[in-house]
XYZ file of C-alpha atoms in Angstrom:
278
model
C 89.962 94.021 136.249
C 87.742 94.178 133.297
C 84.412 95.057 133.617
C 83.079 95.249 129.884
C 82.769 92.663 126.924
C 83.095 94.836 123.757
C 82.022 93.022 120.286
C 81.399 94.304 116.600
C 78.556 91.845 116.575
C 76.241 92.584 119.498
C 73.376 90.410 117.910
C 75.404 87.479 118.600
C 75.501 87.610 122.585
C 72.648 87.967 124.905
C 72.921 90.761 127.384
C 71.945 88.393 130.232
C 74.732 85.945 129.497
C 77.281 88.739 130.197
C 74.971 89.985 133.473
C 75.157 86.509 135.254
C 79.224 87.303 135.226
C 79.030 90.725 136.276
C 80.204 92.122 132.989
C 78.777 95.086 130.845
C 78.239 94.074 126.997
C 78.721 96.990 124.684
C 79.183 97.377 120.953
C 81.922 98.984 119.463
C 79.905 102.149 118.542
C 78.762 102.165 122.266
C 82.328 101.540 123.569
C 84.641 103.791 121.623
C 82.941 107.188 122.731
C 83.431 106.118 126.272
C 87.035 105.432 125.622
C 87.296 108.817 123.879
C 85.899 110.432 126.805
C 87.572 108.575 129.222
C 84.361 107.011 131.215
C 86.027 103.714 130.345
C 89.818 102.420 130.298
C 91.112 100.374 127.908
C 92.283 97.785 130.856
C 88.398 97.204 131.658
C 87.786 96.194 128.270
C 88.076 92.997 126.571
C 87.289 92.527 122.863
C 85.400 89.461 121.296
C 85.562 90.120 117.372
C 84.036 88.604 114.473
C 85.893 90.529 111.909
C 89.435 90.981 111.273
C 89.538 94.488 111.498
C 88.270 94.670 114.861
C 91.250 92.585 116.297
C 93.567 94.933 114.122
C 91.899 97.471 115.893
C 92.255 95.912 119.698
C 96.308 95.442 118.704
C 96.641 99.212 117.919
C 94.755 100.147 121.198
C 96.509 97.401 123.039
C 93.287 95.658 124.414
C 93.132 92.039 124.649
C 90.973 90.548 122.146
C 89.332 86.982 121.007
C 88.264 85.813 117.776
C 84.681 84.646 117.406
C 84.617 82.114 114.661
C 81.043 82.133 113.226
C 81.773 80.047 109.797
C 84.407 77.565 108.985
C 87.569 78.503 107.301
C 87.750 82.022 108.667
C 91.604 82.689 109.554
C 92.426 85.393 112.057
C 95.473 87.070 112.615
C 96.606 89.105 115.493
C 95.551 86.624 118.210
C 96.344 83.090 119.250
C 92.649 83.061 120.983
C 89.912 81.707 119.022
C 86.274 80.707 120.215
C 84.023 78.373 117.780
C 80.658 79.722 119.522
C 79.980 80.238 123.287
C 79.089 78.066 126.197
C 79.157 77.233 129.738
C 83.366 77.653 129.769
C 83.615 80.743 127.632
C 83.577 83.335 130.235
C 86.452 81.255 132.332
C 88.295 81.372 128.870
C 87.775 85.076 128.163
C 88.865 85.856 132.110
C 92.186 83.725 131.277
C 92.801 85.448 128.217
C 92.646 88.855 129.890
C 94.683 87.784 132.885
C 97.442 86.475 130.463
C 97.562 89.490 128.678
C 98.189 91.609 131.695
C 100.668 88.683 133.345
C 98.261 88.047 136.373
C 97.960 85.002 138.057
C 95.834 82.333 136.197
C 94.946 79.539 138.504
C 93.956 76.527 136.600
C 93.693 74.072 139.815
C 93.137 74.673 143.487
C 93.702 71.901 145.962
C 93.330 72.108 149.685
C 96.820 73.845 150.608
C 97.570 74.985 146.834
C 97.301 76.987 143.648
C 98.423 75.427 140.979
C 98.786 78.348 138.148
C 100.382 79.358 135.092
C 104.045 80.605 135.233
C 104.533 84.438 135.254
C 107.699 86.485 134.699
C 107.821 87.053 138.023
C 108.605 83.356 138.854
C 111.692 83.506 136.767
C 114.044 83.793 140.144
C 112.374 81.070 141.841
C 112.309 78.649 139.058
C 116.043 79.451 138.000
C 116.833 78.270 141.548
C 114.549 75.215 141.509
C 115.884 73.915 138.185
C 119.802 73.997 139.712
C 118.979 72.438 142.656
C 121.269 69.530 142.563
C 118.745 66.713 142.557
C 116.504 68.401 140.048
C 119.058 69.749 137.227
C 119.704 65.870 135.672
C 115.946 66.048 135.286
C 114.868 69.226 133.449
C 116.051 70.461 130.215
C 115.531 74.139 131.707
C 118.431 73.420 133.980
C 120.764 74.045 130.965
C 119.434 77.606 130.458
C 121.290 80.744 131.730
C 119.047 83.318 133.505
C 118.415 85.313 130.393
C 117.725 82.090 128.436
C 115.048 80.942 131.062
C 113.071 84.413 130.654
C 113.021 83.854 127.096
C 111.798 80.512 127.604
C 109.112 81.815 130.157
C 108.030 84.336 127.705
C 107.643 81.982 124.863
C 105.950 79.350 127.166
C 103.501 82.171 128.202
C 102.684 83.596 124.752
C 102.435 80.277 122.859
C 101.952 77.235 125.049
C 99.327 78.503 127.361
C 97.195 80.233 124.339
C 97.338 77.285 122.070
C 97.096 74.325 124.229
C 95.636 75.949 127.646
C 97.205 73.287 129.640
C 101.282 73.099 130.481
C 103.584 73.256 133.293
C 102.332 75.231 135.971
C 103.894 76.732 139.173
C 102.620 75.516 142.882
C 101.865 78.170 145.140
C 101.012 77.775 148.977
C 97.621 79.219 149.238
C 98.044 80.533 153.177
C 101.468 82.293 152.580
C 101.731 82.791 148.430
C 105.267 81.024 148.931
C 106.658 79.383 145.704
C 106.510 75.675 146.235
C 107.401 74.151 143.189
C 106.433 73.141 139.684
C 104.099 70.712 138.143
C 101.931 70.162 135.210
C 100.931 68.111 132.235
C 102.310 68.009 128.342
C 102.112 65.497 125.541
C 103.735 62.250 126.382
C 107.630 63.042 125.112
C 108.058 59.006 125.107
C 104.677 57.885 123.783
C 104.841 55.986 120.534
C 101.378 57.600 119.065
C 99.432 54.463 119.994
C 97.350 56.630 122.305
C 96.754 59.978 123.129
C 98.419 60.399 126.177
C 99.915 63.065 128.444
C 103.040 63.017 130.606
C 102.999 64.341 134.073
C 105.682 66.171 135.821
C 106.460 67.616 139.036
C 109.170 68.945 141.084
C 109.018 70.142 144.695
C 111.334 73.161 146.162
C 113.541 71.263 149.030
C 111.969 73.696 151.764
C 108.824 72.018 150.929
C 109.372 68.346 150.943
C 108.078 65.676 152.939
C 104.838 67.876 153.294
C 102.560 65.902 150.781
C 102.577 68.630 148.513
C 103.681 66.505 145.629
C 101.034 64.137 145.864
C 98.316 66.630 146.540
C 99.385 68.713 143.329
C 99.258 65.286 141.436
C 96.162 64.170 142.605
C 94.679 67.938 141.358
C 96.212 67.504 138.309
C 94.701 64.004 137.868
C 91.175 65.371 138.607
C 91.804 68.300 135.955
C 92.711 65.463 133.350
C 90.024 63.461 134.340
C 87.482 66.425 133.859
C 88.940 67.418 130.768
C 89.692 64.258 128.884
C 86.758 63.945 127.069
C 87.278 67.237 125.350
C 90.916 66.624 124.372
C 90.434 63.033 123.855
C 93.276 61.766 126.474
C 93.622 58.293 127.092
C 95.971 57.833 129.653
C 98.421 60.070 131.709
C 102.223 58.710 132.651
C 105.259 59.635 134.909
C 108.474 58.828 133.859
C 110.550 58.113 137.218
C 114.140 57.276 137.951
C 114.317 53.497 139.158
C 116.235 54.740 142.241
C 113.666 57.589 143.419
C 111.727 55.598 145.780
C 109.851 58.607 147.352
C 108.606 59.740 143.873
C 107.238 55.819 143.254
C 105.619 55.524 146.102
C 104.010 58.921 145.720
C 102.918 57.689 142.071
C 101.393 54.497 143.057
C 99.854 56.255 146.291
C 97.803 58.604 143.294
C 96.965 55.484 141.404
C 99.808 55.061 138.831
C 100.687 51.497 138.031
C 104.048 50.267 136.955
C 104.039 49.650 133.047
C 107.732 49.203 131.689
C 110.984 50.500 131.786
C 114.187 51.303 129.948
C 113.362 55.339 128.966
C 115.755 58.315 128.970
C 119.243 58.792 127.847
C 120.312 56.232 130.425
C 117.599 53.799 130.126
C 117.066 54.490 133.897
C 113.622 55.662 133.588
C 110.309 53.582 134.476
C 106.951 54.402 133.258
C 103.896 54.639 135.547
C 100.667 55.035 133.986
C 97.308 55.911 134.853
C 94.590 54.936 132.645
C 91.679 57.736 131.993
């Protein structure tokens, strides 16, 4: 794990801000002699850069890096991660950047029995099996992918979707066992007409874990996450699009507070919209 935040403008940061998160703060001039003489390793470092040349250096050394925007109009390249000042959530954000860089689990939501975390490369086998379940493959576009195509999709999703949006579809993992339970998450409403800033929730539980309340638990956790983030993102509602005959999923959505809005969605016009207003 990383222990040290390295910056090219130490005057922008407070030593105490780092210490409260058990991180050491170093300038570039302090850090690189330590790297040269192996008293610290690249994997212990995350770089917060005000200058483009610092990001370029981080890329050459294969160190995760975040751009710090001090004035508007500065365009950074070489990282999808930009911070516009430092606040209460900044260290959590830096932690996610580090963990994504090294393909480590990034837990976004924790419920009583589940970790709801970002996808990893190691999830490919489980996701491939889930998408090809008989009752799932008609619902998800990824069921059309071969195994290698799915690998590429997950890699792209991790490298583009998570950095740009900081949310998306996630893996459900059982806390006690570490077992793969399914997939759930949020994306932009694919059926929305642009009248509201709205989200679409999706969830699929693997056959082995059905009828245990995991789907409802995941959806309730996602709702709590969305309510907490709605002011920052400007979200107004979240919807589920459910097949008319999927009584179990309809019952679960209603249990979580979703209400029927209208129907006639999907290729076959057989999906009904259930929404939760934020």
